[in-house]
GROMACS .gro file of C-alpha atoms in nm:
model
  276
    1UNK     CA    1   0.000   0.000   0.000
    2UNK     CA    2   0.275   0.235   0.113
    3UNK     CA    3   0.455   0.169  -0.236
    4UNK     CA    4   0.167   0.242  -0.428
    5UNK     CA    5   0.096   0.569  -0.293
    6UNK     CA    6   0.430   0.654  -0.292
    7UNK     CA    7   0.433   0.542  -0.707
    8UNK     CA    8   0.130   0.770  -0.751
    9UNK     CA    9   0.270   1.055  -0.530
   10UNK     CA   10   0.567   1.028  -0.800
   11UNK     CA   11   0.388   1.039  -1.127
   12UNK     CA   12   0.162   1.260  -1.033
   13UNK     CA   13   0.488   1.544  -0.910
   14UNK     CA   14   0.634   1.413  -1.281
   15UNK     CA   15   0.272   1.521  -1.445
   16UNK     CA   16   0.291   1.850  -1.293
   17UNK     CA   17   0.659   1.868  -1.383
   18UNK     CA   18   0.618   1.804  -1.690
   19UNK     CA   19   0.296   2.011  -1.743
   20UNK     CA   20   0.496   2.345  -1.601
   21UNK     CA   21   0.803   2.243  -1.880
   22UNK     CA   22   0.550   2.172  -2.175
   23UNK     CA   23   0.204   2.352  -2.126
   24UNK     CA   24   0.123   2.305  -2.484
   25UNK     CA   25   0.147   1.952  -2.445
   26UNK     CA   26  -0.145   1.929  -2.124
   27UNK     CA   27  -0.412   2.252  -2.237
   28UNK     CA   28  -0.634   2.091  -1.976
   29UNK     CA   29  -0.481   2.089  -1.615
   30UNK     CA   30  -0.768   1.913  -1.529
   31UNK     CA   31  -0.596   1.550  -1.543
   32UNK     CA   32  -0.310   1.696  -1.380
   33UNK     CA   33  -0.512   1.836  -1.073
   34UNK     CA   34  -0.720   1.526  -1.074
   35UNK     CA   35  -0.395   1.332  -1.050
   36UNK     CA   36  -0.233   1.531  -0.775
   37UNK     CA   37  -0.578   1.493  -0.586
   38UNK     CA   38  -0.596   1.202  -0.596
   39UNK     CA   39  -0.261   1.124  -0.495
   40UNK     CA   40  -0.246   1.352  -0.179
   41UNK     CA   41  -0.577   1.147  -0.074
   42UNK     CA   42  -0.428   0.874  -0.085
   43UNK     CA   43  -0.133   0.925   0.119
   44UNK     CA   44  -0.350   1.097   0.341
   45UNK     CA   45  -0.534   0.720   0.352
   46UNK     CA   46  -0.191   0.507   0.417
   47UNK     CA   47  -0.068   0.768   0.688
   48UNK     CA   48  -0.411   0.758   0.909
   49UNK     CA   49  -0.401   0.377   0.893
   50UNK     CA   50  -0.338   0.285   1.247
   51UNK     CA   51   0.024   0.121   1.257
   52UNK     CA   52  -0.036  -0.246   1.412
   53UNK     CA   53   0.297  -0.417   1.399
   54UNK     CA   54   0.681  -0.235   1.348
   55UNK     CA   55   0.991  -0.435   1.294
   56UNK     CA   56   1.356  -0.319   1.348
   57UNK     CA   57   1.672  -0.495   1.306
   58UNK     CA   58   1.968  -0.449   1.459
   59UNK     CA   59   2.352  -0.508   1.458
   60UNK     CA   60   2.633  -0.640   1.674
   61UNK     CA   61   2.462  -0.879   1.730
   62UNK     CA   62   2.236  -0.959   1.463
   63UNK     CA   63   1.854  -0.955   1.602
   64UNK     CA   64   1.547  -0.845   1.521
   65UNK     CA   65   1.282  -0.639   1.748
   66UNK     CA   66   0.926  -0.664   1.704
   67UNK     CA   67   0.607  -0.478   1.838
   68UNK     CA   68   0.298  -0.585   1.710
   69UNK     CA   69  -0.106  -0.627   1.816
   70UNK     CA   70  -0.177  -0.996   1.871
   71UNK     CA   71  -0.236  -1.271   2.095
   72UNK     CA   72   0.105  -1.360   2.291
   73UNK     CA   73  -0.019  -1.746   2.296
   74UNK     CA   74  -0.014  -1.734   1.942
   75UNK     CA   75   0.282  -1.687   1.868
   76UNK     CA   76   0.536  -1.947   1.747
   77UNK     CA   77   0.823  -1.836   2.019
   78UNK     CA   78   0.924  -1.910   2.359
   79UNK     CA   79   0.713  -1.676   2.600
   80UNK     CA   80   0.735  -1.432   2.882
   81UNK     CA   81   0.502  -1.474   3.156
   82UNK     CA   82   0.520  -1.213   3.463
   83UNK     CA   83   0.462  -1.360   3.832
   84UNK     CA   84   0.480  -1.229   4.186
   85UNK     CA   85   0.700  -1.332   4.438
   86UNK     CA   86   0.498  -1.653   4.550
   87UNK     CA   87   0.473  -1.778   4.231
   88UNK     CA   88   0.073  -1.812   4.283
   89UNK     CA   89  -0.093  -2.008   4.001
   90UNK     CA   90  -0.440  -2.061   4.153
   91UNK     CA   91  -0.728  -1.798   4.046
   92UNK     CA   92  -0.868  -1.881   4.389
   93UNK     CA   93  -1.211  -1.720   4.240
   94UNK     CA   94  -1.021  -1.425   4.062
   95UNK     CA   95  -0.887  -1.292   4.438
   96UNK     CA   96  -0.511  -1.397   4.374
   97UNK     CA   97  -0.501  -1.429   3.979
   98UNK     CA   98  -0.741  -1.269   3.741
   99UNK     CA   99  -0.796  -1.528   3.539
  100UNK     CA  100  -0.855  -1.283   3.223
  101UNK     CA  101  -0.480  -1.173   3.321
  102UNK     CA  102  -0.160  -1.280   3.092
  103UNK     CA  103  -0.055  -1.533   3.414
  104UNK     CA  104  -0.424  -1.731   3.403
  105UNK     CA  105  -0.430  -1.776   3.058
  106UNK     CA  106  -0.102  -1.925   3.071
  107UNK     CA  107  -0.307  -2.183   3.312
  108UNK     CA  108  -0.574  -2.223   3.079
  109UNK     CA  109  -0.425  -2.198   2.745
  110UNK     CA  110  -0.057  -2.354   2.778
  111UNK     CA  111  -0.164  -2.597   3.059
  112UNK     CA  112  -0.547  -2.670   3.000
  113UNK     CA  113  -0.647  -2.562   3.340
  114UNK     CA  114  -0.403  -2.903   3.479
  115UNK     CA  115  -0.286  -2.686   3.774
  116UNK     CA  116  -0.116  -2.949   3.948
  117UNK     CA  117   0.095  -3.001   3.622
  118UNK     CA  118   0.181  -2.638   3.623
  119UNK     CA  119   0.263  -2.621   4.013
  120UNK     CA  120   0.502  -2.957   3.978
  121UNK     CA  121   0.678  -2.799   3.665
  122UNK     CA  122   0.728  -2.455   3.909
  123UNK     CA  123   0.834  -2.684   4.150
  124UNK     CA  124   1.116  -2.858   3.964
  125UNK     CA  125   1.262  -2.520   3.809
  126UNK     CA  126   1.302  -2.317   4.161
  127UNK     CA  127   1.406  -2.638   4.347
  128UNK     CA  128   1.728  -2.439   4.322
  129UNK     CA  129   1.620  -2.110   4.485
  130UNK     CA  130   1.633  -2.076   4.806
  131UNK     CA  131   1.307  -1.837   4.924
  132UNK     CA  132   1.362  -1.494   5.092
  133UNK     CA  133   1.074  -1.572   5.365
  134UNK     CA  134   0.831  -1.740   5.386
  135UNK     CA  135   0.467  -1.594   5.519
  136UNK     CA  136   0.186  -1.751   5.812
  137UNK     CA  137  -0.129  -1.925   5.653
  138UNK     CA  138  -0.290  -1.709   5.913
  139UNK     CA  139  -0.196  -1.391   5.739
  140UNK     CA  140  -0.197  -1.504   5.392
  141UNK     CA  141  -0.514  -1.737   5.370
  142UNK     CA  142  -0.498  -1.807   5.004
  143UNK     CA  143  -0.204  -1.893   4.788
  144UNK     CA  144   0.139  -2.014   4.850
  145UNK     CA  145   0.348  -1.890   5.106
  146UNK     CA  146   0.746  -1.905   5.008
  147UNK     CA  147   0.893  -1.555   4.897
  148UNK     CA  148   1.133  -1.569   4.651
  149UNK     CA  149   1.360  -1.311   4.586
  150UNK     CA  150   1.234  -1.021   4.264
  151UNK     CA  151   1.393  -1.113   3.922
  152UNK     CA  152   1.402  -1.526   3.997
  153UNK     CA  153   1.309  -1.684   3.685
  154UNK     CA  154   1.161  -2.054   3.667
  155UNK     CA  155   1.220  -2.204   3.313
  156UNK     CA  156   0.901  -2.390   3.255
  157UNK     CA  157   0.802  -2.647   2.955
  158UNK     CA  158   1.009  -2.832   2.666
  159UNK     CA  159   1.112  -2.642   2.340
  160UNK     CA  160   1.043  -2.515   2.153
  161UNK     CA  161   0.744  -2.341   2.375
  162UNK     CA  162   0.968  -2.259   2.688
  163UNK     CA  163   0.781  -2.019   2.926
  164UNK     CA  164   1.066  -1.780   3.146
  165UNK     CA  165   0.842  -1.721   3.474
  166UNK     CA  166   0.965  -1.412   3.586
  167UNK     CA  167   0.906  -1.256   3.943
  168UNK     CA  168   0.906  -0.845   3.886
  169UNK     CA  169   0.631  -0.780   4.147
  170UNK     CA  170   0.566  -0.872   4.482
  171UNK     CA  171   0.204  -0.970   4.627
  172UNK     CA  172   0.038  -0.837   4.953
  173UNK     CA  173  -0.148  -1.072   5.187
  174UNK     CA  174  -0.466  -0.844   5.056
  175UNK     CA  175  -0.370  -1.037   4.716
  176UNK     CA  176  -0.311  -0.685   4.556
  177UNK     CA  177   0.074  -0.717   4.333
  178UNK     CA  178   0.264  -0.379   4.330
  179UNK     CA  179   0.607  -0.336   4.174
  180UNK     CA  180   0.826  -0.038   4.112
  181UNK     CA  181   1.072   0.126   3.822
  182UNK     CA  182   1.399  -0.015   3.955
  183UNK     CA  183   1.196  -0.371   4.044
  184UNK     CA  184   1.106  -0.405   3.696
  185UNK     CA  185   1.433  -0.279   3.563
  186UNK     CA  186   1.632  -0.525   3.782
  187UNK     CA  187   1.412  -0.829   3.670
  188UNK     CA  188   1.448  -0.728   3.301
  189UNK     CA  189   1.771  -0.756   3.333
  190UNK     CA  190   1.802  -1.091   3.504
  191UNK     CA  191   1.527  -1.278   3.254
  192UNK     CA  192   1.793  -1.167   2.929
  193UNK     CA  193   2.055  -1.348   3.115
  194UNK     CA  194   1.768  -1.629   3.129
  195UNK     CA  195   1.690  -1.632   2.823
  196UNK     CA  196   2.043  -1.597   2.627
  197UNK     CA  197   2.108  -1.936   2.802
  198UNK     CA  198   1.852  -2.126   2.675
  199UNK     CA  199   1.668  -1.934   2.376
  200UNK     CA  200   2.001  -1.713   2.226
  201UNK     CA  201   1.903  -1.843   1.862
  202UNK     CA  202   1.505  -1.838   1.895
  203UNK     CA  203   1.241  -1.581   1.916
  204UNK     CA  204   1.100  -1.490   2.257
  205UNK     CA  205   0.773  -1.311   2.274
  206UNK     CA  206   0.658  -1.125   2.605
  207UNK     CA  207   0.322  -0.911   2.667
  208UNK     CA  208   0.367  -0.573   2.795
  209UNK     CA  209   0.453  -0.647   3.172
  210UNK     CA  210   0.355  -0.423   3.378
  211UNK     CA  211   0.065  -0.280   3.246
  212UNK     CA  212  -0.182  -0.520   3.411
  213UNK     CA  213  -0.212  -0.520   3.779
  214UNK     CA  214   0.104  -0.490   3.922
  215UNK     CA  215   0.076  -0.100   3.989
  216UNK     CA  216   0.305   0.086   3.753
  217UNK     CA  217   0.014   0.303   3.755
  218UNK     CA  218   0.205   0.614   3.693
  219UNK     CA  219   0.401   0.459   3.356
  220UNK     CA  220   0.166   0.495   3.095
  221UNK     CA  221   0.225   0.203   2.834
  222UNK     CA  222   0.417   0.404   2.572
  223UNK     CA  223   0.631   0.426   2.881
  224UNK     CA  224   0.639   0.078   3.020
  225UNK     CA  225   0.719  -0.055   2.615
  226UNK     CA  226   1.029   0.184   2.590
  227UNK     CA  227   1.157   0.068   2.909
  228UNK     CA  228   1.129  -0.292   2.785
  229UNK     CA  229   1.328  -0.217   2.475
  230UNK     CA  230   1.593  -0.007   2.617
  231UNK     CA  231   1.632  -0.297   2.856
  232UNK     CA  232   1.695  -0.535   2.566
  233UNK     CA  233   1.886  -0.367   2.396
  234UNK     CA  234   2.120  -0.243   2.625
  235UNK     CA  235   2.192  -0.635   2.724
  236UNK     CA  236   2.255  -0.737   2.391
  237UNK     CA  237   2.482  -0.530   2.338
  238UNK     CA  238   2.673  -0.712   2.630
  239UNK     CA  239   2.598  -1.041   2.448
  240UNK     CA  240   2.338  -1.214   2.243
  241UNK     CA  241   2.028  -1.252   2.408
  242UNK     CA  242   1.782  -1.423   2.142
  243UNK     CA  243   1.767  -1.368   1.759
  244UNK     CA  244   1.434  -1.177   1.787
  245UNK     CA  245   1.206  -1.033   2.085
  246UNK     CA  246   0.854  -0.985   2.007
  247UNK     CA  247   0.669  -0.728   2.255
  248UNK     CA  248   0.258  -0.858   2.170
  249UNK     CA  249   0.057  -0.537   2.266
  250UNK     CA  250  -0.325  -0.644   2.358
  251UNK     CA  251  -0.544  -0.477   2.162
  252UNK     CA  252  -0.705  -0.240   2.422
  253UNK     CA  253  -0.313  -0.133   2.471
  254UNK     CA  254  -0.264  -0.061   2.088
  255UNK     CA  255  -0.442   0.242   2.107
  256UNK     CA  256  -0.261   0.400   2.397
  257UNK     CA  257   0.055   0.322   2.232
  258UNK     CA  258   0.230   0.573   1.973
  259UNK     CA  259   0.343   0.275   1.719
  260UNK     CA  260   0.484   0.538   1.517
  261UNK     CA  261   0.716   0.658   1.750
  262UNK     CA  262   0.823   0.355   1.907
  263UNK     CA  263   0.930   0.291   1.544
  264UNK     CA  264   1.099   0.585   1.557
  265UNK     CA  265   1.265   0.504   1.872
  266UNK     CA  266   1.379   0.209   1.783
  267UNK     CA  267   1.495   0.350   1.461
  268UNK     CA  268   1.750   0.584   1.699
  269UNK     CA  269   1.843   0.293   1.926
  270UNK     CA  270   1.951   0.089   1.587
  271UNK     CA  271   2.131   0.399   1.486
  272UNK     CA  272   2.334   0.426   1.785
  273UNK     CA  273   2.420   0.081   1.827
  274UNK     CA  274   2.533   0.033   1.453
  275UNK     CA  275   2.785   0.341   1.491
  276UNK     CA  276   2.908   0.242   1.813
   0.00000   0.00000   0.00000
């Protein structure tokens, strides 16, 4: 589409040329006009399309960055799936996990509901970690109780559909998940060195963390998505971290999210990287 009108756009500034050079040769500027007209509408068209999906690649390493509208369990990559502290996986009737979140439909899409399954697998891949407290039934009724420390990751599945569980919020015994700037940071940084040791030459695709319920109330989501990417990218260029990361915006994000600029943005970061 954005060819076309940019083929049009051209003929129709070669018409006019053409028309100013040789006015014998057009008596009737009315093609001319109608051709110009026509071509400003539609590049008027292609730039008010909403922009849905933007791709950048990048150098030293190689990789590729994507943001794009979609469902995150669609996609044919390893995923991202934020957690709290506890590592909850039980909806408990929405008061722990919204089950409309990212984290329940991991239970329902990736795992069929089999919580058990999920809880073993959780299990297994923190056996490792030893917890930073652990809380009293009586204070936290629901849920599980061991406290692991912000930015563990738990490893969970088979490839090539890995899931990195990764801990950037902590949970209140009111069941209410708050994080912070530097929390989020932090675990960023410790789920690249995650994921360059078992995904470096796959695609990983995350949601936009932090934009659910885990209070980064006052980063708006253009925010929260620039955050992500500088994140990324300033690992990588410590060492590989995957061939391609795939931020999947929701669609009742996409609108709150300048997709234009981040493709500017991202244009910049490419820029910098390549010259440095």
């Amino acid at each position: 589409m954005r060819n076309a009108i940019a083929a049009f756009g051209g003929i129709s500034a070669v018409l006019q040329f053409v028309g100013q050079l040789f006015p014998q040769s057009f008596p009737d500027p009315a093609p001319v006009t109608a051709a110009s007209v026509a071509a400003c509408v539609l590049w008027g068209i292609g730039r008010a399309r909403p922009v849905t999906r933007v791709r950048q690649e990048f150098r030293r390493p190689d990789m590729t960055v994507v943001v794009e509208e979609g469902d995150l369990f669609e996609q044919a990559a390893h995923l991202v799936i934020g957690f709290t502290d506890t590592f909850d996986t039980a909806p408990e009737g929405g008061l722990v996990i919204n089950e409309d979140s990212v984290q329940g439909q991991l239970l329902a899409r990736r795992y069929d509901d089999d919580l058990p399954r999920l809880d073993a697998e959780l299990d297994a891949a923190l056996g490792a970690v030893t917890p930073v407290a652990r809380e009293d039934r009586a204070r936290k009724p629901l849920g599980k109780l061991d406290r692991y420390p912000i930015g563990t990751v738990a490893v969970l599945g088979t490839r090539p559909r890995l899931t990195f569980a990764a801990a950037y919020s902590r949970i209140g015994n009111d069941y209410v998940a708050a994080s912070s700037v530097e929390d989020l940071w932090f675990s960023l940084n410790r789920l690249w060195d995650t994921v360059s040791r078992y995904a470096r030459p796959e695609a990983v695709a995350m949601p936009l963390v932090g934009s659910g319920l885990s209070r980064l109330d006052y980063l708006d989501q253009d925010s929260l998505l620039r955050l992500i990417l500088m994140s990324f990218i300033a690992r990588s260029r410590e060492g590989a971290v995957c061939c391609e990361l795939r931020v999947v915006v929701r669609s009742a994000d996409l609108e709150r999210v300048n997709m234009p600029e981040v493709a500017a943005f991202l244009r910049t970061l490419a820029s910098g990287v390549d010259r440095a």
